[in-house]
Amino acid sequence: CLQLAKCLSTTTTDPSSSVTFDVIGKNTSFYYCVCEELHSQDTDAFETMVTDVVTCITDALSKCKSLLDESPPDAGLGGNGLLLTSALRELCTNKKAATCLTQVPSFLIPPADSPQASEWVGGPPPPQIPRGANPHQIDFIRRMQEMSNSRMRRSGKGLEEDTVLGNVLRLGLPWKHESVLSSYVNPMRRSPKDINQISEGHRRQLELYQSKCNELIRQLVVAGEQPRQKVIQWLTDALLVNAKADAMEKDPTKISSEELLYNLSVVLLKLCDPFVSKPEKAALIDPGFVSSPKSHGGVYELAGDNALTRLGDNISHSEDGYNPKNSFIPLCFFFCSRALALSIVPGMAYYHRTSLHVSRMGWHIRSANGDLYSDRRFNHVLQSKCAMGIVVKSPTFATDVFRFYNAVAGFLLRLDSDQLKTMPEHMVSDACAVLDFASHHTTGLLSGIDFGNSFRLTVKLLSKDCAKLVRNYNLRASLGDILHNIFLPGDGSRRNEIPESVICDPLSGGRPYLVSDKMCQDTLAPSLLLLYGEVETTGFYEKSSHREKIAALLKYLWDSPEHKLAFRKIAEDQESFVTFANGIINDMNDKFAGVMEKLPAIRTVQLQMANPQEWAAISEEERETILERHEENETLVENTLKLCDAVLKMLGFLSTDMAIRDMFLLPDMCPRLANMLLFVLTKLVGSRGLDLKVDNPEKYNFRPKEMLQNVCVVFSSFADAGTFQAACAKSGYYTPDLLSKSVKTCRKLGLLVGESMELFEKLEENVEEFAKSLGDDEEIYEDAPDEFLDPLMSEFMVDPVILPTSNNVVDRATIQQHLLNDPTDPFNRKPLSIDDVVPAEELKQKMKAWLDAKRMAKGQN
């Protein structure tokens, strides 16, 4: 058996002496004939021989830790992973031998319900992280877990160490492996070309090995129904025991290595290749697979620890109706999607975080006048980043992944709503994550790949028809990011390194998808307005980034004649528009003041660092604290001012459409708009914001004169509206001096000209007149009964309504604004919508009678 194993392993290095090949064909080779003869004479002896050969090869494989290692000859069968896996592949050229291989005891891990499943082998169980452990304790225990050889039989580590295919697929080029890291030594002193050449060398070695893995799996799959089912069971087990491999903090005692999961994905991608490239075969992917536990074996569970979130709600499993024409195609498709979610998707996320970490480290070292070339810690992290890139930036792997997710998009596009809602949410979020990674790190690899389905699915899922289906606002925000990062053409103010072949539709004469696609023309503009309001709950920093991208998309669509009709329809959906407008106003109110306060702090640190003596006098610990806070301030200011600038420009172009302008003048919206615009004026003009100085202001997107111009353009757009004039007069931010000073500054700097300047000047006069008349009304309201005052704002109500959930009475404008941000009763937190409130007609008539009497008494009309 050892001799046969050695003969099989030399096939790769010496094909001429191969026992598995004959000039006539494999079915006449010496090895094939021996297998057939022995099987016909003594089946048991044949099975024993195959088992012994497989054991000999897997024992040798188990001694290799990576593709760079070799099993020592004195251990029996020597050689590296490539030779040993090739031996298994050659063994399976005979279908009877392939069938025997899948029957060896080490082919599968124990079933979940067996006593052996929870047994520990290789030593006692390693320590687990206790609740409340601090970061140092967690790091220490993680290291102990990684060093431990003990494992549960049914676990990711057990699958990797104790099964035939686990030993094959676990081999790769681990980025933490010393030999891999050492190949990138002194990365700062190497050219990008040198780094790329090293990476390409590693990739060639890895891809050659993966090709042998693919051939081995294919040999087993085509050997017959019995071995195919064993392979399917192994794949099912691999996905089940690694269900937590996408967690931020992984338990190395329970999951397989990154290398096994990467190789598993490569194998499944290769099995999917025939129907990814052929639409007629892709039509055989049956969506009922994910709702059939009998078919997916628990990989797509709806309940329990390993439950997978679906796009829609109220989903249940059912075997009814799942009768695919080809059961293997949907299995490969959905298993591949799951494998990618556990391997390349978290791998890309980790690489991106490492890239950000490298950038931050470099900034800190340069700020402290350090040397990046000699900083050992920085160079080690940079080495790690280069080593990670071997896999996640592999052109071959990335191309297959991109093609697969475009096929996923094509599959999802053909589903009806009932089918679509049953699909795992990660299929969409992973597609977004992969394209987002490509937009930052591998733009060149996108060239030549068709992403038409990806674009159309993104537009469809963002549409109002799908808004109630896809309720995950973080996922919807990611879809908007993909439109911006991948499909938005560059312009003079924004570069886009995405290839034109990706942005443009070849079937429409090379025009961008954003202007040529019919569904996009009909739905995208209103979809983006809806999305702008929805991202309110996605997080402080994330929200700013999402909205800045949405604003850029809206500007591009506004300038495209193909979208004019859709923009006109926006004014027909008041609810969605109010949500959008509320988001705009919240952004400016929440962020602008904070940014203007951070700029002086940034300037203070810049002056400190510019003075070597003053900076050196500060302790190292204090300098580190100052730099951390300074970096946070810089990031906040840069991102926030970019968004504020985009918001003001968006207000400027939207308000040129009269129907949209009228929506901003609605009674519930106009006062908030006036408050926000006057608030910005107080910071730019009233607080001498124009005089603020920082080094390199362009870095922070700090252009105060341009911002003042954008604000005043918006003022001039609404200047002739009496409701806007009254709202400005009522605003707590209004002072006659503020508007007067703003008008003079605009005239002096030439920020407004012609009719716009005249309208702005006239606004100052009209608002002052309104303010005088309001002063008279304020005297009337001074002694108003408490029941006429809004309990939340302490202001005289205009349209009192009853909240049925608490029986409190508030002004309609107050509760409407509250519900835009929080759909609950402010008095008891019970769920509430604006449709639930009841007009307080009796109180309203009572207030009107009181107000008429007071005005009559004062001699007013």
XYZ file of C-alpha atoms in Angstrom, residues 271-520:
250
model
C -18.906 23.219 -9.145
C -21.131 26.260 -9.832
C -19.171 27.369 -12.869
C -21.315 25.566 -15.500
C -24.539 27.336 -14.523
C -22.978 30.682 -13.567
C -21.934 31.127 -17.193
C -24.981 29.512 -18.831
C -28.439 31.092 -18.235
C -30.269 27.956 -19.353
C -28.643 25.978 -16.539
C -29.061 28.833 -14.038
C -32.812 28.485 -14.624
C -32.579 25.128 -12.815
C -31.774 26.831 -9.484
C -34.922 26.173 -7.457
C -35.604 28.761 -4.692
C -37.504 26.138 -2.690
C -34.160 24.652 -1.581
C -33.765 27.099 1.318
C -37.221 26.181 2.650
C -36.573 22.433 2.507
C -34.706 21.151 5.614
C -34.505 17.712 4.037
C -32.492 19.205 1.164
C -30.294 21.766 2.940
C -29.676 19.570 5.977
C -29.986 22.423 8.465
C -27.625 24.832 6.700
C -30.480 27.309 6.152
C -32.260 26.985 9.496
C -34.935 29.466 10.544
C -34.641 28.962 14.312
C -31.978 28.229 16.892
C -28.394 29.400 17.297
C -27.591 28.963 13.607
C -30.757 30.596 12.235
C -30.244 32.703 9.114
C -32.196 35.935 8.698
C -34.403 36.104 5.611
C -35.198 39.131 3.466
C -38.839 39.057 4.527
C -40.787 38.204 7.667
C -43.049 35.318 8.672
C -41.111 32.598 6.835
C -41.609 28.904 7.545
C -40.037 25.686 6.301
C -42.000 23.467 3.951
C -41.193 20.417 1.862
C -44.310 21.041 -0.226
C -43.643 22.122 -3.743
C -39.882 21.471 -3.749
C -39.372 19.059 -6.605
C -36.405 20.376 -8.608
C -35.555 19.115 -12.061
C -31.944 18.869 -10.910
C -31.304 18.686 -7.156
C -27.512 19.054 -7.384
C -27.537 22.498 -9.041
C -29.528 24.339 -6.308
C -27.480 22.564 -3.637
C -24.185 23.739 -5.160
C -25.550 27.258 -5.646
C -26.853 27.806 -2.126
C -23.976 25.957 -0.444
C -21.518 28.105 -2.383
C -23.314 31.255 -1.238
C -23.062 30.081 2.375
C -19.395 29.105 2.047
C -18.499 32.529 0.661
C -20.372 34.155 3.566
C -18.110 32.222 5.961
C -14.823 32.786 4.129
C -14.114 35.503 1.601
C -16.698 37.984 2.919
C -15.292 38.134 6.495
C -11.788 37.844 5.012
C -12.321 40.950 2.886
C -13.777 42.804 5.890
C -10.729 41.927 7.989
C -8.355 43.023 5.235
C -10.200 46.349 4.962
C -9.995 46.909 8.729
C -6.281 46.079 8.618
C -5.793 48.613 5.813
C -7.489 51.282 7.919
C -5.314 50.267 10.876
C -2.174 50.640 8.738
C -3.304 54.114 7.672
C -3.996 55.199 11.248
C -0.678 53.813 12.496
C 1.163 55.625 9.730
C -0.603 58.890 10.589
C 0.311 58.597 14.270
C 3.952 57.756 13.529
C 4.326 60.673 11.096
C 2.559 63.036 13.520
C 5.071 62.061 16.202
C 7.938 62.649 13.720
C 8.670 58.905 13.698
C 10.188 56.831 10.905
C 7.851 54.444 9.104
C 10.788 52.516 7.626
C 12.270 51.584 10.988
C 9.096 51.162 13.046
C 8.991 47.385 13.663
C 5.344 47.226 14.754
C 4.148 49.185 11.732
C 6.158 47.021 9.339
C 4.817 43.836 10.934
C 1.210 44.971 10.470
C 2.018 45.961 6.885
C 3.559 42.506 6.316
C 0.350 40.929 7.608
C -1.725 43.046 5.236
C 0.407 41.968 2.270
C 0.086 38.304 3.292
C -3.714 38.579 3.613
C -3.854 40.002 0.107
C -2.584 36.725 -1.384
C -6.113 35.320 -1.199
C -8.528 38.250 -0.919
C -6.916 40.137 -3.835
C -6.325 37.084 -6.004
C -7.451 37.941 -9.573
C -8.640 34.391 -10.257
C -10.565 34.007 -7.003
C -11.990 37.538 -7.123
C -13.188 37.148 -10.714
C -15.014 33.919 -9.849
C -16.581 35.583 -6.797
C -17.740 38.630 -8.807
C -19.258 36.424 -11.513
C -21.013 34.280 -8.917
C -22.647 37.246 -7.177
C -23.838 38.675 -10.482
C -25.422 35.261 -11.082
C -26.975 35.490 -7.591
C -28.451 38.858 -8.591
C -29.841 37.369 -11.801
C -31.436 34.544 -9.822
C -33.025 36.927 -7.288
C -34.347 39.164 -10.064
C -36.514 36.403 -11.503
C -38.214 35.582 -8.186
C -41.655 36.863 -7.301
C -42.236 38.644 -3.970
C -43.283 35.500 -2.093
C -40.147 33.666 -3.222
C -37.856 36.647 -2.719
C -38.806 37.121 0.921
C -37.697 33.549 1.724
C -34.154 34.170 0.507
C -31.342 34.493 3.082
C -30.516 38.129 3.735
C -26.793 37.410 3.617
C -26.971 36.678 -0.123
C -27.687 40.371 -0.741
C -25.511 41.796 2.034
C -22.557 39.637 0.935
C -22.906 40.814 -2.662
C -22.815 44.400 -1.380
C -19.799 43.675 0.835
C -17.827 42.103 -2.027
C -18.508 45.003 -4.404
C -17.750 47.545 -1.684
C -14.401 45.832 -1.069
C -13.664 45.898 -4.790
C -14.411 49.632 -4.978
C -11.699 50.263 -2.359
C -9.035 47.647 -3.081
C -9.433 45.787 -6.396
C -11.074 48.125 -8.907
C -8.909 46.832 -11.757
C -10.204 43.285 -11.265
C -13.763 44.390 -12.106
C -12.910 45.059 -15.731
C -14.540 42.816 -18.290
C -17.152 41.355 -15.914
C -20.878 41.829 -16.477
C -22.554 43.500 -13.469
C -25.870 44.289 -15.168
C -27.845 41.941 -12.918
C -26.199 43.416 -9.830
C -27.269 46.908 -10.867
C -30.847 45.919 -11.685
C -31.284 43.994 -8.428
C -29.985 46.971 -6.430
C -32.491 49.311 -8.087
C -35.317 46.819 -7.583
C -34.607 46.258 -3.868
C -34.409 50.018 -3.257
C -37.760 50.645 -4.954
C -40.811 51.481 -2.901
C -42.376 48.148 -3.879
C -39.576 46.318 -2.060
C -39.231 48.777 0.836
C -41.770 46.842 2.906
C -40.149 43.539 1.963
C -36.546 44.460 2.776
C -36.892 46.166 6.156
C -33.228 46.042 7.196
C -32.193 49.696 6.883
C -28.487 48.846 7.140
C -28.847 46.532 4.158
C -30.807 49.132 2.196
C -28.125 51.710 3.020
C -25.480 49.310 1.672
C -27.418 49.027 -1.591
C -27.293 52.811 -1.928
C -23.550 52.755 -1.267
C -23.049 50.221 -4.076
C -24.852 52.457 -6.571
C -22.517 55.279 -5.575
C -19.255 53.347 -5.305
C -19.645 51.126 -8.365
C -22.124 52.643 -10.816
C -21.904 56.447 -10.393
C -19.715 57.944 -13.151
C -16.955 60.308 -12.068
C -17.007 64.019 -12.761
C -14.807 67.038 -12.270
C -15.232 67.013 -8.494
C -15.220 63.247 -7.937
C -12.899 60.617 -9.330
C -14.129 57.120 -10.034
C -11.550 54.445 -10.742
C -14.187 51.858 -11.609
C -13.755 50.701 -15.243
C -16.198 52.158 -17.759
C -17.182 48.603 -18.735
C -18.701 48.207 -15.244
C -20.488 51.576 -15.069
C -21.967 51.419 -18.564
C -24.443 49.056 -20.188
C -23.036 47.584 -23.416
C -26.574 46.850 -24.630
C -27.529 50.544 -24.555
C -24.665 51.854 -26.624
C -22.279 52.182 -23.677
C -24.445 54.648 -21.716
C -24.261 54.508 -17.889
C -26.758 52.142 -16.274
C -27.965 55.054 -14.122
C -29.424 56.845 -17.154
C -30.187 53.981 -19.549
C -32.030 51.484 -17.350
C -35.837 51.840 -17.565
C -36.615 50.734 -14.001
C -33.930 53.106 -12.754
